[in-house]
Every structure is written in C-alpha cells, then in structure tokens.
Tab-separated table of C-alpha atoms in Angstrom:
chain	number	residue	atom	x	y	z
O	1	UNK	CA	-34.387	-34.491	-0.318
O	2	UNK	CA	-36.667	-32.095	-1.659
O	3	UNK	CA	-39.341	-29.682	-0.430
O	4	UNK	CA	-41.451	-27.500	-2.406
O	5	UNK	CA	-38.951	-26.525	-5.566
O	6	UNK	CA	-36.205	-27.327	-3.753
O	7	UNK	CA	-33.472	-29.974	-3.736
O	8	UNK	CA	-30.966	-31.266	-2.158
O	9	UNK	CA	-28.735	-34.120	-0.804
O	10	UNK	CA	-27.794	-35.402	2.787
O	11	UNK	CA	-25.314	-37.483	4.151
O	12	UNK	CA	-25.826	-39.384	7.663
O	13	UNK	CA	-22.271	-41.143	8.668
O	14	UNK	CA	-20.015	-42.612	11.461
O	15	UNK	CA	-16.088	-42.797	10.929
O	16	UNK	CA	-15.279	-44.927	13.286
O	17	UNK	CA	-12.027	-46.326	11.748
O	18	UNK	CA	-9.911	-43.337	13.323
O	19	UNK	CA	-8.222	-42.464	10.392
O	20	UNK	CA	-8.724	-39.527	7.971
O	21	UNK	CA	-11.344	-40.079	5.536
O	22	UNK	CA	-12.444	-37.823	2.243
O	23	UNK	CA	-15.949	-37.901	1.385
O	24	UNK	CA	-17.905	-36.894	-2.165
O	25	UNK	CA	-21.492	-35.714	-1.909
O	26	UNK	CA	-23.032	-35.560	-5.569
O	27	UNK	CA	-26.213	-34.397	-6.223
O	28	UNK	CA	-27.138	-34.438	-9.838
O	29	UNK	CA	-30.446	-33.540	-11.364
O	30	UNK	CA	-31.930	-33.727	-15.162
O	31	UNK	CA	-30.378	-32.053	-17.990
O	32	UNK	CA	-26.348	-32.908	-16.498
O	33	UNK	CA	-26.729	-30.137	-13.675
O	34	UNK	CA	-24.416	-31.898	-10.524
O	35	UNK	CA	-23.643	-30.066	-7.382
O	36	UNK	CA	-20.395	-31.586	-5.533
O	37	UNK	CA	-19.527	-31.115	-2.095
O	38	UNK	CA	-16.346	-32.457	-0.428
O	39	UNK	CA	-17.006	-33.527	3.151
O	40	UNK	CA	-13.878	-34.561	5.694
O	41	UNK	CA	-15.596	-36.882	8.146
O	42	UNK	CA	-13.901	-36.408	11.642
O	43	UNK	CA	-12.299	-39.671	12.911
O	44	UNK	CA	-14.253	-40.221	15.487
O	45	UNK	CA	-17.361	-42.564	16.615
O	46	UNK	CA	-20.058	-40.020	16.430
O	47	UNK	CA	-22.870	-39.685	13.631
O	48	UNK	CA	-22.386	-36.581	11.877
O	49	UNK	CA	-23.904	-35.063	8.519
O	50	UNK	CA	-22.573	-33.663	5.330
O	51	UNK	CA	-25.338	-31.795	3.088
O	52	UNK	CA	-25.180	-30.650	-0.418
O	53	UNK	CA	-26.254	-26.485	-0.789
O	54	UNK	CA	-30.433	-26.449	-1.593
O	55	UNK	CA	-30.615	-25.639	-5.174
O	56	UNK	CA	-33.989	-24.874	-7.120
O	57	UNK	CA	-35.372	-28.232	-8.662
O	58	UNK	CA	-35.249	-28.015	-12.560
O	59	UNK	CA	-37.249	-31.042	-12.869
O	60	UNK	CA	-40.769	-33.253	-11.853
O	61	UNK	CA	-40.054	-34.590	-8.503
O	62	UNK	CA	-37.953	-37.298	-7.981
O	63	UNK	CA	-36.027	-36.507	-11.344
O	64	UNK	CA	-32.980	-35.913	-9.160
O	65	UNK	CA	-30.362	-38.480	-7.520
O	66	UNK	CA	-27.374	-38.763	-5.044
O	67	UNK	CA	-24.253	-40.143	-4.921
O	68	UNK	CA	-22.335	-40.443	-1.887
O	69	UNK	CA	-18.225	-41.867	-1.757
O	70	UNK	CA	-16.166	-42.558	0.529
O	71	UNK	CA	-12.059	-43.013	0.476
O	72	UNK	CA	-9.341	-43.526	2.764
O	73	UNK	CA	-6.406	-41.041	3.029
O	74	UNK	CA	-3.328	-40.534	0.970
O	75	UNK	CA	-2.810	-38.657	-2.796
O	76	UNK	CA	-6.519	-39.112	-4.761
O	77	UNK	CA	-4.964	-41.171	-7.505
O	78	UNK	CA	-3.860	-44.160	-4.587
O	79	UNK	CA	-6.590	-43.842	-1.806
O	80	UNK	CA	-8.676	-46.653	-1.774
O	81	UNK	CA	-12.916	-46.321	-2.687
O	82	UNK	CA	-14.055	-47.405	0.790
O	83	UNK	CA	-17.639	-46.841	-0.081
O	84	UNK	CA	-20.203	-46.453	-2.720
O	85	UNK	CA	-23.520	-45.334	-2.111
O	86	UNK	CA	-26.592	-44.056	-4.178
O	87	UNK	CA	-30.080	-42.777	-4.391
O	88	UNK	CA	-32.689	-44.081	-7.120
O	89	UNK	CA	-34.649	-41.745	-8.958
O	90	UNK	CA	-38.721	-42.408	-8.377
O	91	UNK	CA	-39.874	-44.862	-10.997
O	92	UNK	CA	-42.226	-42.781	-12.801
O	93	UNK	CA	-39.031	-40.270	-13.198
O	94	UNK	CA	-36.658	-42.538	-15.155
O	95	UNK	CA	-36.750	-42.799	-19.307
C-alpha cells in the first residue's frame, strides 16, 4: 500500500482452523531493503489484520512488493508452509 512517499504492507486473514498459526509479513522494496513482521493469527473465525510499520518509499511507485506466509505450529524447521501469498510489482516497475 502506499500513499504519498510512503509504503507499506497489509495483511487481511481468517484462522479458522483453531489451531496456532505463525504468520510472515515481508515487505521488500528496490535496492534489497525488506521489512519483516511476525504476526500470530488468533485461532478463531474472525477477520483480523497484520500490517507491516510505514516506511519512506525509496523508489517510483509500485517498485515495492509483499510477501505474506503462513505455517502451522510446532519448531520452525518442521511446521508445515500452509500458505504462500504475494504482491506483483506494477508493470512499468519491473527490469
């Protein structure tokens, strides 16, 4: 998301598995600059949000992207990726 010269990312989700999940919010923008934000979504059935600090944009618009991941409980190295999901950078932005 962006507005005027700054940037950031958003998360809309429901966990309605009731179980513990771990979320990853990545926003990265040009030049390798990533901002990471670990989100636990609540096991319930409501829609919640998880959202990345606003940074200043060091790029053209839509020169930034977002990653968003989702994995079930248990030690990092054995929970399972329950979900991918990513933002594309504008057309004019990629090269």
């Amino acid at each position: 998301m962006t507005r005027g010269d700054t940037v950031w990312a958003r998360l809309y989700y429901r966990n309605a598995t009731g179980e513990e999940l771990r979320s990853v919010l990545t926003l990265m923008g040009p030049g390798g600059r990533t901002v990471e934000l670990h989100c636990a979504p609540a096991a319930h059935d409501e829609p919640d949000t998880c959202e990345t600090p606003r940074v200043p944009s060091s790029g053209p618009p839509g020169s930034a992207a977002a990653v968003a991941e989702f994995v079930g409980a248990g030690p990092v190295e054995e929970a399972p990726l329950l979900l991918r999901a990513g933002s594309e950078r504008a057309p004019h932005a990629r090269g």
